[in-house]
Short mmCIF file of C-alpha atoms in Angstrom, two decimals:
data_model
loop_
_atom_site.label_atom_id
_atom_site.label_comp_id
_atom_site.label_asym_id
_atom_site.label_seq_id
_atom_site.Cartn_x
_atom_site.Cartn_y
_atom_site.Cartn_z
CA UNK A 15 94.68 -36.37 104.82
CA UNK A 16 90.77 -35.57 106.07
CA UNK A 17 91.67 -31.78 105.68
CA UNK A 18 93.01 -32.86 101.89
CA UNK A 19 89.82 -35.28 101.95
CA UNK A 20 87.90 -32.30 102.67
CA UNK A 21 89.73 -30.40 100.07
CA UNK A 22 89.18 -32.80 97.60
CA UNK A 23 85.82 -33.13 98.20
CA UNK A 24 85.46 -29.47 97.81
CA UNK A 25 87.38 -28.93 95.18
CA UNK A 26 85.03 -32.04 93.48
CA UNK A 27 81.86 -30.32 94.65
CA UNK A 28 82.99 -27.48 93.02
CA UNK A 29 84.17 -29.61 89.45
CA UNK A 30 80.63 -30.60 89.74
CA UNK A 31 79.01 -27.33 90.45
CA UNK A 32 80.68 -26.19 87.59
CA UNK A 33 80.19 -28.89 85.19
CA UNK A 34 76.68 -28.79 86.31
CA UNK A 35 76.41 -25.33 85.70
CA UNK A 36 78.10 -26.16 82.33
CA UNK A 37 75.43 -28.89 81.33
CA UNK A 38 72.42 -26.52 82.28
CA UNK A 39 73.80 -24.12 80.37
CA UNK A 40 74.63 -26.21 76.96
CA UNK A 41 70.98 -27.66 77.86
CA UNK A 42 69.16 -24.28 78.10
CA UNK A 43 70.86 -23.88 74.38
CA UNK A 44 69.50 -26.47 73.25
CA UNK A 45 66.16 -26.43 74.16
CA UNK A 46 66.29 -22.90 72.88
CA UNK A 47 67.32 -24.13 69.47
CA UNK A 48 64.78 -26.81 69.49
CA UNK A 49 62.05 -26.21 67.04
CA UNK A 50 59.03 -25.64 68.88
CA UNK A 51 55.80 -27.77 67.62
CA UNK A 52 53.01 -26.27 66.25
CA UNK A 53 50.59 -24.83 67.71
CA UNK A 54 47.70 -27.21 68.32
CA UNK A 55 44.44 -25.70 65.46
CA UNK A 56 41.17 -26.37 66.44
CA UNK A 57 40.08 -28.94 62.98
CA UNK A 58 37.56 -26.98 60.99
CA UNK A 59 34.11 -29.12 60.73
CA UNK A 60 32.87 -30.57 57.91
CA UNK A 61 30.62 -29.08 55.09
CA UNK A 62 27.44 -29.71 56.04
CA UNK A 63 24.09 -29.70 53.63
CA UNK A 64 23.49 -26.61 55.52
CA UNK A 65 25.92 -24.99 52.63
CA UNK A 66 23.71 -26.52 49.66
CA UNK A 67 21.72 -23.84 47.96
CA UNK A 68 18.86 -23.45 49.14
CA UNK A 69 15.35 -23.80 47.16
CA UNK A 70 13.64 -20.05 46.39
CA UNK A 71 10.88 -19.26 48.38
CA UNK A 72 7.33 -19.44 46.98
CA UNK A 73 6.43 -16.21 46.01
CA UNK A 74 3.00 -14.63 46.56
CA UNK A 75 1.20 -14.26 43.05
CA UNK A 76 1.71 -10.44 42.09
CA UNK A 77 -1.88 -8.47 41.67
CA UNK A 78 -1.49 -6.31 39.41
CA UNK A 79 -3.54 -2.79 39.99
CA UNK A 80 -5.93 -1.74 37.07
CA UNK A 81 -4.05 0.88 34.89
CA UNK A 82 -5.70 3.99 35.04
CA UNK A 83 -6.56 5.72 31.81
CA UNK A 84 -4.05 8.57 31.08
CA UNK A 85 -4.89 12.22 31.14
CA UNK A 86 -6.41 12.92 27.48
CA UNK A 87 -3.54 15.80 25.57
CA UNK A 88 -3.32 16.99 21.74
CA UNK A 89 -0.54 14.13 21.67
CA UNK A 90 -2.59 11.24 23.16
CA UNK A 91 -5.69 9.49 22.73
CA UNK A 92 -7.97 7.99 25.12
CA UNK A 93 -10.35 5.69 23.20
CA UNK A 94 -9.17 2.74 21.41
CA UNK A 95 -7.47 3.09 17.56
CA UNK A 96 -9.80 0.51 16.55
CA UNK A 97 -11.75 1.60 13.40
CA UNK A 98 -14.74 2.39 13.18
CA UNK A 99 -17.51 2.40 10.49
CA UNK A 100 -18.22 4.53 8.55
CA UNK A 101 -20.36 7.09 9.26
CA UNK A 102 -23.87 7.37 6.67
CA UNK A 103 -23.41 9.19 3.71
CA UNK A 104 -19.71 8.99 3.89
CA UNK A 105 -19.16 7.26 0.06
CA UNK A 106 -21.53 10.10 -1.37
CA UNK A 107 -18.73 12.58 0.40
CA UNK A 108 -16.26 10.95 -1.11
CA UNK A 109 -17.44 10.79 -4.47
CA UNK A 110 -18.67 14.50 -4.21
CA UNK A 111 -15.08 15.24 -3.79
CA UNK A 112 -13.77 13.47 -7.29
CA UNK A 113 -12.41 15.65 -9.34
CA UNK A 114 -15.58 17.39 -12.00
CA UNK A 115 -15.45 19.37 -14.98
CA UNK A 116 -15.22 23.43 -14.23
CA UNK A 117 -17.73 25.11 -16.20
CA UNK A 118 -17.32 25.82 -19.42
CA UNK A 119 -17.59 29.38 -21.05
CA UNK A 120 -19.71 30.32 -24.33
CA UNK A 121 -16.24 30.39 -26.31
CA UNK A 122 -15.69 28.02 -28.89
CA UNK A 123 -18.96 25.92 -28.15
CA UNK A 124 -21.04 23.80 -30.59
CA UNK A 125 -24.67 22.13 -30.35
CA UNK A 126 -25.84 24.85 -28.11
CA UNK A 127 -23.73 23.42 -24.75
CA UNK A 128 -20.61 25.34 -23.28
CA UNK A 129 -18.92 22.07 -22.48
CA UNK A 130 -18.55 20.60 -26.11
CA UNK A 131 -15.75 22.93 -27.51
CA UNK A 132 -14.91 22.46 -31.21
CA UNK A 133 -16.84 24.40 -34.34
CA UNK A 134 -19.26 23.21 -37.09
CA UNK A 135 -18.48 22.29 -40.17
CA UNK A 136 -20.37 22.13 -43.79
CA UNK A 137 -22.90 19.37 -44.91
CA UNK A 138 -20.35 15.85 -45.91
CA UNK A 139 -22.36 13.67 -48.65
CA UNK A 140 -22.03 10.26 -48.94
CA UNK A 141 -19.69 8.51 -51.30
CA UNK A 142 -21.95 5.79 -51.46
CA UNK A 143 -25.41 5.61 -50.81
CA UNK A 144 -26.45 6.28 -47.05
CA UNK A 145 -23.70 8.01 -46.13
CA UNK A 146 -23.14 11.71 -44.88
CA UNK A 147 -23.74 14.38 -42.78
CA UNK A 148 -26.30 16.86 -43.07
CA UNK A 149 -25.18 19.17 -39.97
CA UNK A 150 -21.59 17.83 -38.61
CA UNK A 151 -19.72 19.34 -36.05
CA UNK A 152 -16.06 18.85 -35.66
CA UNK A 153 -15.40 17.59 -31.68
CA UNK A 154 -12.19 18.75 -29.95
CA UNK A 155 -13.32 18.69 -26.42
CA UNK A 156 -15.81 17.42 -24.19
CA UNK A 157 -16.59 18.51 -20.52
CA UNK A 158 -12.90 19.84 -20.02
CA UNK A 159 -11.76 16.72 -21.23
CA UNK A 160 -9.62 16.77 -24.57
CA UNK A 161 -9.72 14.27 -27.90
CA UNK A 162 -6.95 13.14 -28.98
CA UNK A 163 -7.92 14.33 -32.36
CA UNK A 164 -10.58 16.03 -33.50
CA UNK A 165 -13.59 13.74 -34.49
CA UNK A 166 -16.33 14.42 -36.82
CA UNK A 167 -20.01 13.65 -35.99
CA UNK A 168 -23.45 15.16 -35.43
CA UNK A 169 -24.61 16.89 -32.52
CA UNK A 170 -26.71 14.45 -30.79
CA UNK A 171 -23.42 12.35 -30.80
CA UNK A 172 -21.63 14.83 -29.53
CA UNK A 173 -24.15 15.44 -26.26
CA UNK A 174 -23.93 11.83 -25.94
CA UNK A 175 -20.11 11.72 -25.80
CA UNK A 176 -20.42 14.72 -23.39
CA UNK A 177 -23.05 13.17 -21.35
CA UNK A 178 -20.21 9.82 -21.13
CA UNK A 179 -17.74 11.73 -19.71
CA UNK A 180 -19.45 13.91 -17.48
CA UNK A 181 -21.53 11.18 -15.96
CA UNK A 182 -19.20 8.24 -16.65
CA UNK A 183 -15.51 8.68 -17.24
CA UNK A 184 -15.26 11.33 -14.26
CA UNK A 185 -16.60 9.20 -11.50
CA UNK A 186 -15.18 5.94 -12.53
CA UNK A 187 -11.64 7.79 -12.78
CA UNK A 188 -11.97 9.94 -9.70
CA UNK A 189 -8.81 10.62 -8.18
CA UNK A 190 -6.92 8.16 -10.13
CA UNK A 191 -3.55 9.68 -12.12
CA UNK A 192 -4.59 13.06 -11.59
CA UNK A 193 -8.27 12.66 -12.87
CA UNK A 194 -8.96 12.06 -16.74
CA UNK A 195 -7.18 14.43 -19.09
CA UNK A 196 -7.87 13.08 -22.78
CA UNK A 197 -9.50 10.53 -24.54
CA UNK A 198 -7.38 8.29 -27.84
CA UNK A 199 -9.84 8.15 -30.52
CA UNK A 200 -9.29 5.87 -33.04
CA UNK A 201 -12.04 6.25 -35.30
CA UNK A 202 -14.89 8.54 -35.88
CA UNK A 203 -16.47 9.60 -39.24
CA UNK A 204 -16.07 7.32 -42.58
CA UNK A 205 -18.27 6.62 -45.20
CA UNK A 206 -17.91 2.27 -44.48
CA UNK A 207 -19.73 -0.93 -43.91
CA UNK A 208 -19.94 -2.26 -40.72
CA UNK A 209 -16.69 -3.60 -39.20
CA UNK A 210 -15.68 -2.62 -43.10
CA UNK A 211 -17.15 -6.25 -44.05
CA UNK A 212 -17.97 -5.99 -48.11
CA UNK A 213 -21.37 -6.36 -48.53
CA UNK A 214 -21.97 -5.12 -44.99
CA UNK A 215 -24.87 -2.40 -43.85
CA UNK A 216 -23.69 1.25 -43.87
CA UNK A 217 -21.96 1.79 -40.33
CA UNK A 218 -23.13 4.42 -38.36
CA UNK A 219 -19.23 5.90 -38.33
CA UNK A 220 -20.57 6.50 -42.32
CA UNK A 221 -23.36 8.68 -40.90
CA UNK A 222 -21.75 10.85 -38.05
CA UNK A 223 -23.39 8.80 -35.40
CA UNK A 224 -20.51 6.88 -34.02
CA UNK A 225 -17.42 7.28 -32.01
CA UNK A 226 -14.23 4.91 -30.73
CA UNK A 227 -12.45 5.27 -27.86
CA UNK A 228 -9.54 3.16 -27.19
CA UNK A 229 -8.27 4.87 -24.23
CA UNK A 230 -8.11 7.36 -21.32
CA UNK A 231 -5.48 9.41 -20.68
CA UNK A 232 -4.72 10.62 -17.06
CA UNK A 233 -3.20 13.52 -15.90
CA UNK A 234 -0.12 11.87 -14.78
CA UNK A 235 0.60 10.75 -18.08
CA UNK A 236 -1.13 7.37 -17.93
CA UNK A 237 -3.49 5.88 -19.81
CA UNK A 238 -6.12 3.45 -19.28
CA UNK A 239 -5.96 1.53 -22.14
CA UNK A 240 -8.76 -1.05 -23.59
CA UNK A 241 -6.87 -3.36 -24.88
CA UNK A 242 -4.34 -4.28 -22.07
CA UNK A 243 -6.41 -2.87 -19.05
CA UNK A 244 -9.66 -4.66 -19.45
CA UNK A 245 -8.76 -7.74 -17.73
CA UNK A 246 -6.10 -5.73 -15.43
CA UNK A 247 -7.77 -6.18 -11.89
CA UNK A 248 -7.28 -2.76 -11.08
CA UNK A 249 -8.16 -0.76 -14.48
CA UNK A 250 -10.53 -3.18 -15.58
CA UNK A 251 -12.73 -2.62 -13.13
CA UNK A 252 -12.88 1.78 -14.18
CA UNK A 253 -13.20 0.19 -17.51
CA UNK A 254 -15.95 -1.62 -17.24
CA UNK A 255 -18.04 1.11 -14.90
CA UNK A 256 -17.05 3.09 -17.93
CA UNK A 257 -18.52 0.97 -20.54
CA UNK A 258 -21.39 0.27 -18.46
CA UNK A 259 -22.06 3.93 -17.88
CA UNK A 260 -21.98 4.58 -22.02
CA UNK A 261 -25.06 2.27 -21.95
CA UNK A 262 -27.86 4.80 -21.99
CA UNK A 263 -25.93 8.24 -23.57
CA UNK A 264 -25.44 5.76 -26.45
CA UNK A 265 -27.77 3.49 -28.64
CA UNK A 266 -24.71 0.58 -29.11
CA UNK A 267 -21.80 -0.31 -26.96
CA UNK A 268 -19.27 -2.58 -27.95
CA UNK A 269 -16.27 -3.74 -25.50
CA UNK A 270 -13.72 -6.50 -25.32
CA UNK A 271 -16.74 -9.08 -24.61
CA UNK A 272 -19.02 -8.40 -27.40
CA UNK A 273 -16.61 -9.75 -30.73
CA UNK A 274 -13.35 -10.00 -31.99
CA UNK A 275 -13.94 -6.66 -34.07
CA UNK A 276 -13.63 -5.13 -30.59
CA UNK A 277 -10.52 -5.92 -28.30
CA UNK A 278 -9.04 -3.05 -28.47
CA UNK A 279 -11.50 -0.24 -28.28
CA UNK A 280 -15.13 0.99 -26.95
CA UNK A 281 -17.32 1.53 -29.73
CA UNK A 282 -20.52 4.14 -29.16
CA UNK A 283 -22.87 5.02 -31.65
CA UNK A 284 -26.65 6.88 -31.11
CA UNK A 285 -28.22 4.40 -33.03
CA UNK A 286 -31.89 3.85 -31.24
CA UNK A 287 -33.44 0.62 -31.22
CA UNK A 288 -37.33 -0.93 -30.17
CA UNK A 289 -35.70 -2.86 -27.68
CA UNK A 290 -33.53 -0.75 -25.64
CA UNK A 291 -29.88 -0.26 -25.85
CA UNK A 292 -27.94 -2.85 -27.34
CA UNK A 293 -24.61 -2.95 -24.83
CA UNK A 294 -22.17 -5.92 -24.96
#
């Protein structure tokens, strides 16, 4: 029985070896099989106001180094653009440069002057009394500058008109269109009264002393004209340094300002009077 005991007791110790072996092995499994936990992560610290953005440093005021004045070249310039004044004697230079009438040859002159181109013409009596023309000269041009048709009158108004334009239409013109190329005459010789008013005093168109100029032509094709330009801010003022330059050459000068009779033209005659010139 003790030897069976002893048996049994083996044989038990060896069911329980084996189940033990059995239970550490299904236990090994299943610890293997076990998810494993996670890894234990350090926790991240806060944001801090470290992170805010930060305000920008106070920079140091920037001095900036005088600029040095460039190296002076045909393409640069080293002294201000600014302009100047003028120097002296600089509007004589520029009038000097105005266009002026080219000298005239002997060819075609009358009155004894080059410059006054046309031809002379026989004695005109007077329809009525105290008019005519003892020595009158047909006018075509004066000082290079053309009529617009020829005009009849004596000699000493013909220097006069010459005299005008030399000394009065050129410089008030100047440049302007070219430079002056003709003058519109309207009227010229006629045996009338004045302003053709019955019972009027002989005009002195009705002796060959008087002229009318209603405009100047340019060479661009313009034309200053008296009737629309003499309260035009630009031609009014050649106009008028026209007109008043006719006030010596001439005995009379009539504009826009001195009746209704003349809106629309320049009347010159060589009339002479006590007083002076009589220019309105």
């Amino acid at each position: 029985m003790e030897t069976r005991f002893i048996g049994g007791r083996v044989i038990w110790q060896a069911g329980a070896l084996a189940l033990t072996v059995c239970v550490g092995v299904g236990t090994a499994q299943a610890e293997a099989l076990r998810p494993k936990p996670r890894p234990v992560v350090a926790e991240l610290p806060l944001l801090s106001s470290s992170l805010r953005p930060m305000a920008r440093p106070v920079a140091a005021p920037v001095v900036l180094a005088p600029v040095q004045p460039a190296p002076s070249t045909r393409l640069a310039v080293v002294t201000s653009l600014r302009p100047i004044s003028r120097p002296k004697g600089f509007a004589r230079k520029i009038a000097s440069s105005a266009p002026k009438p080219a000298s005239a040859g002997r060819r075609g002159r009358i009155c004894g002057v080059n410059e006054i181109k046309g031809q002379a013409i026989s004695a005109i009596p007077g329809k009525i009394n105290g008019c005519g023309i003892s020595d009158p000269v047909r006018v075509t041009e004066v000082s290079g500058v053309k009529l617009s048709q020829a005009a009849v009158m004596d000699c000493t108004t013909a220097k006069a008109l010459n005299s005008w334009v030399r000394n009065g239409v050129y410089p008030a013109v100047g440049r302007l269109g070219g430079g002056a190329s003709s003058l519109r005459v309207v009227a010229h010789y006629a045996c009338r009264t004045r302003n053709s008013q019955r019972g009027a005093k002989i005009s002195e168109h009705g002796k060959g002393r008087a002229v009318d100029i209603a405009g100047i032509r340019l060479k661009n094709g313009a034309e200053l004209s008296v009737l629309r330009g003499w309260r035009d801010p630009v031609q009014g003022k050649v106009l008028k340094k026209m007109h008043k330059a006719a006030c010596g050459p001439f005995g009379t000068v009539l504009g826009p300002n001195a009746d209704k009779y003349h809106q629309d033209h320049f009347h010159f005659d060589t009339a002479r009077y006590r007083s002076g010139a009589y220019c309105r």
